[in-house]
Structures are given as C-alpha cells and as structure tokens.
XYZ file of C-alpha atoms in Angstrom:
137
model
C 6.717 -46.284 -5.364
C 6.704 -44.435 -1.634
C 7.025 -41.125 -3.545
C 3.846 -41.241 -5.204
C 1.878 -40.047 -2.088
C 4.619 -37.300 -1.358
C 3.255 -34.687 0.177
C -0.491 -36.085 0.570
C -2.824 -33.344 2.714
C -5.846 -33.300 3.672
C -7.927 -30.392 2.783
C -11.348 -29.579 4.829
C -13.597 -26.683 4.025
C -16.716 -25.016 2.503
C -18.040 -23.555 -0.743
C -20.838 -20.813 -0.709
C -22.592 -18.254 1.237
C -22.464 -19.648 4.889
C -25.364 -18.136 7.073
C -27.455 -17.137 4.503
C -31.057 -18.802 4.562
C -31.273 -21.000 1.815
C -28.163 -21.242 0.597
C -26.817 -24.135 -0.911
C -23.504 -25.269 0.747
C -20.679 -27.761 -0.344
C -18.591 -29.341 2.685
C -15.764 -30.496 1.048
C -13.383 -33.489 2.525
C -10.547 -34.243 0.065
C -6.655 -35.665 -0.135
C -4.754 -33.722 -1.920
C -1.587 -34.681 -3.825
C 0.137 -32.228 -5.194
C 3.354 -34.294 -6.654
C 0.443 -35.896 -8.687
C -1.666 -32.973 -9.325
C -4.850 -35.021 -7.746
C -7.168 -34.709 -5.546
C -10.152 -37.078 -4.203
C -12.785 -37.450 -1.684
C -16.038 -36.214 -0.707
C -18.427 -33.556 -1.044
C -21.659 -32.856 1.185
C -24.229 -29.977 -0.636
C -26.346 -29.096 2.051
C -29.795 -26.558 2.005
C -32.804 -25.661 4.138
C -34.928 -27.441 1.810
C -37.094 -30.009 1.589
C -36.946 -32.942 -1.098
C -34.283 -35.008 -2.810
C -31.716 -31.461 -3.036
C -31.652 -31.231 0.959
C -28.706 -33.630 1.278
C -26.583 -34.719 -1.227
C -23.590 -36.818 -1.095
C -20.971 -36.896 -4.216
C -17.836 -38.866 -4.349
C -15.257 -36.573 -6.330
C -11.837 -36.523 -8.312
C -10.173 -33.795 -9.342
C -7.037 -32.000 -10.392
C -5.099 -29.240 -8.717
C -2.561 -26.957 -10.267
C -0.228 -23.797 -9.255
C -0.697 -20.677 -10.936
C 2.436 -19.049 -9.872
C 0.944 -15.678 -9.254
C -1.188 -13.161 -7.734
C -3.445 -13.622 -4.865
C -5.053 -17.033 -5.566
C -2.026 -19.867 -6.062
C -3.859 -22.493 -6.788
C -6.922 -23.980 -9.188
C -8.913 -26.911 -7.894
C -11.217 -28.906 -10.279
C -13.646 -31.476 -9.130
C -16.382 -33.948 -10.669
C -18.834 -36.563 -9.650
C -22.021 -37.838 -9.850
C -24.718 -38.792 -7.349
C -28.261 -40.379 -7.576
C -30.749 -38.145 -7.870
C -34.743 -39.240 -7.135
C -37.606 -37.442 -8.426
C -39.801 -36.486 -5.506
C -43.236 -37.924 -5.253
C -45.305 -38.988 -6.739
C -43.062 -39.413 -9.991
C -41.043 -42.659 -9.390
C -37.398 -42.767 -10.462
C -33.796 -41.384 -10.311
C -30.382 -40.631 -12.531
C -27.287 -40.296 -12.198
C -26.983 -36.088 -11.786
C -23.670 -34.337 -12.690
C -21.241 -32.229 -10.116
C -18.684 -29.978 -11.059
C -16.968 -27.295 -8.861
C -13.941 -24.860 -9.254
C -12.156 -23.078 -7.362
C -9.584 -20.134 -7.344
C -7.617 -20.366 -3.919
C -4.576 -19.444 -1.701
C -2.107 -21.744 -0.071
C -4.400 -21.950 3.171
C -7.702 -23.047 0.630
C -8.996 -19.618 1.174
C -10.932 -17.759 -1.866
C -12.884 -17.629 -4.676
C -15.155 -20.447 -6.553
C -18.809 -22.224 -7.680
C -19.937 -25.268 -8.071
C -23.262 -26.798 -9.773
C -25.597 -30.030 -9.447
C -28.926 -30.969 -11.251
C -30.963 -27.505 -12.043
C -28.365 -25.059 -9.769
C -25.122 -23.352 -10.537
C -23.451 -21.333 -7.714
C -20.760 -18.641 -9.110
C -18.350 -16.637 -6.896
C -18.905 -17.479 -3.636
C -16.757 -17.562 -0.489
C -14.419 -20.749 0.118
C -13.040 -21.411 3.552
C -11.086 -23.694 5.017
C -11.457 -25.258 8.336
C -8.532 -24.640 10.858
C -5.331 -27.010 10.901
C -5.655 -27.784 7.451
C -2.529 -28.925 6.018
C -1.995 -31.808 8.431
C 0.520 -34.363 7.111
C -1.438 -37.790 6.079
C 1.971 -39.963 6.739
C-alpha cells in the first residue's frame, strides 16, 4: 500500500504567453504520480480583465503518460470545472468546463493549450518554476 505514492512530485509552472497584455495565463500546482499515471491539484487562469474571467480557480485531475521519444517525453491531460457567474445585471452561474494539454520534457518545459467557457488557448509556452521535482516523502 506504501508503493502507491512512489515517486509522488510536485510539479509548479505556467501555461501561455507570459508578459503579453491580455493574455490569459494558467498557474498550475499539481502532484504528480507517475507509478499511477495521475496527476491532481490546482489551476489559477489569470487576465487583465475585468468581470467573472479575471480570476478563476479550477480544481483538476488528470493523467500523465511517457512517450518514449523525441523532444517532448511526456503528455499531461487535465479537467475540471469551476463556477462561472454571469456579470451584471444578468443573475446566475454554471458549472464551466476546463481542459488543458500539454506536450512536455522531463523538466515540464514545452508545448500546450488549455480552454474555459468562450476561450481556447493553442500552442503556447509552458514553463516550469525552478526546483521542480522535489520529493513529496
């Protein structure tokens, strides 16, 4: 039962065009497990906007897999769903859909989109933040 969380990581990072005005970005905070091919946690799509698509906060589950070859290793899907509220005056709110993938290297460096409620993103930057693969145990 111990070996279910071998290998658990944490993996920190960004999707999209960072520094470009108006450009939506997802912050993402997930565990990885690759013995289980999972991968949970949190995503934060951020833009200079005003309204309900300023800030949005999406819990998310995945799957991970190797690819074995060429430059990107590794393919990352993620879901999730978050409340979305009409803006005013309309009263109300849903449950929108998130879905992101990405095309990546062993450091979570490379290639991916993602969309939410009226906005797809395709091939845009992803980074990862620095000291990435720290051991969770």
């Amino acid at each position: 039962m111990t070996d279910l969380l071998a290998g658990a990581y944490l993996a920190k990072g960004t999707i999209g065009n960072v520094g470009t005005p108006g450009a939506p970005i997802a912050s993402f905070s997930l565990v990885v497990v690759p013995s289980q091919n999972s991968v949970s946690g949190t995503v934060v799509i951020t833009q200079a906007i005003s309204g309900p698509d300023g800030n949005i906060v999406v819990p998310v589950t995945g799957k991970i897999y190797a690819t074995g070859f060429g430059q990107f290793t590794q393919v990352v899907s993620l879901q999730g769903q978050y409340v979305h509220s009409f803006p005013p005056p309309a009263i109300g709110a849903f449950l929108a859909d998130f879905d992101a993938h990405l095309a990546i290297d062993g450091a979570w460096n490379g290639t991916g989109g993602f969309s939410y409620y009226q906005h797809n993103i395709e091939n845009v930057p992803v980074k990862a933040v620095a000291n990435l693969q720290a051991e969770l145990a």
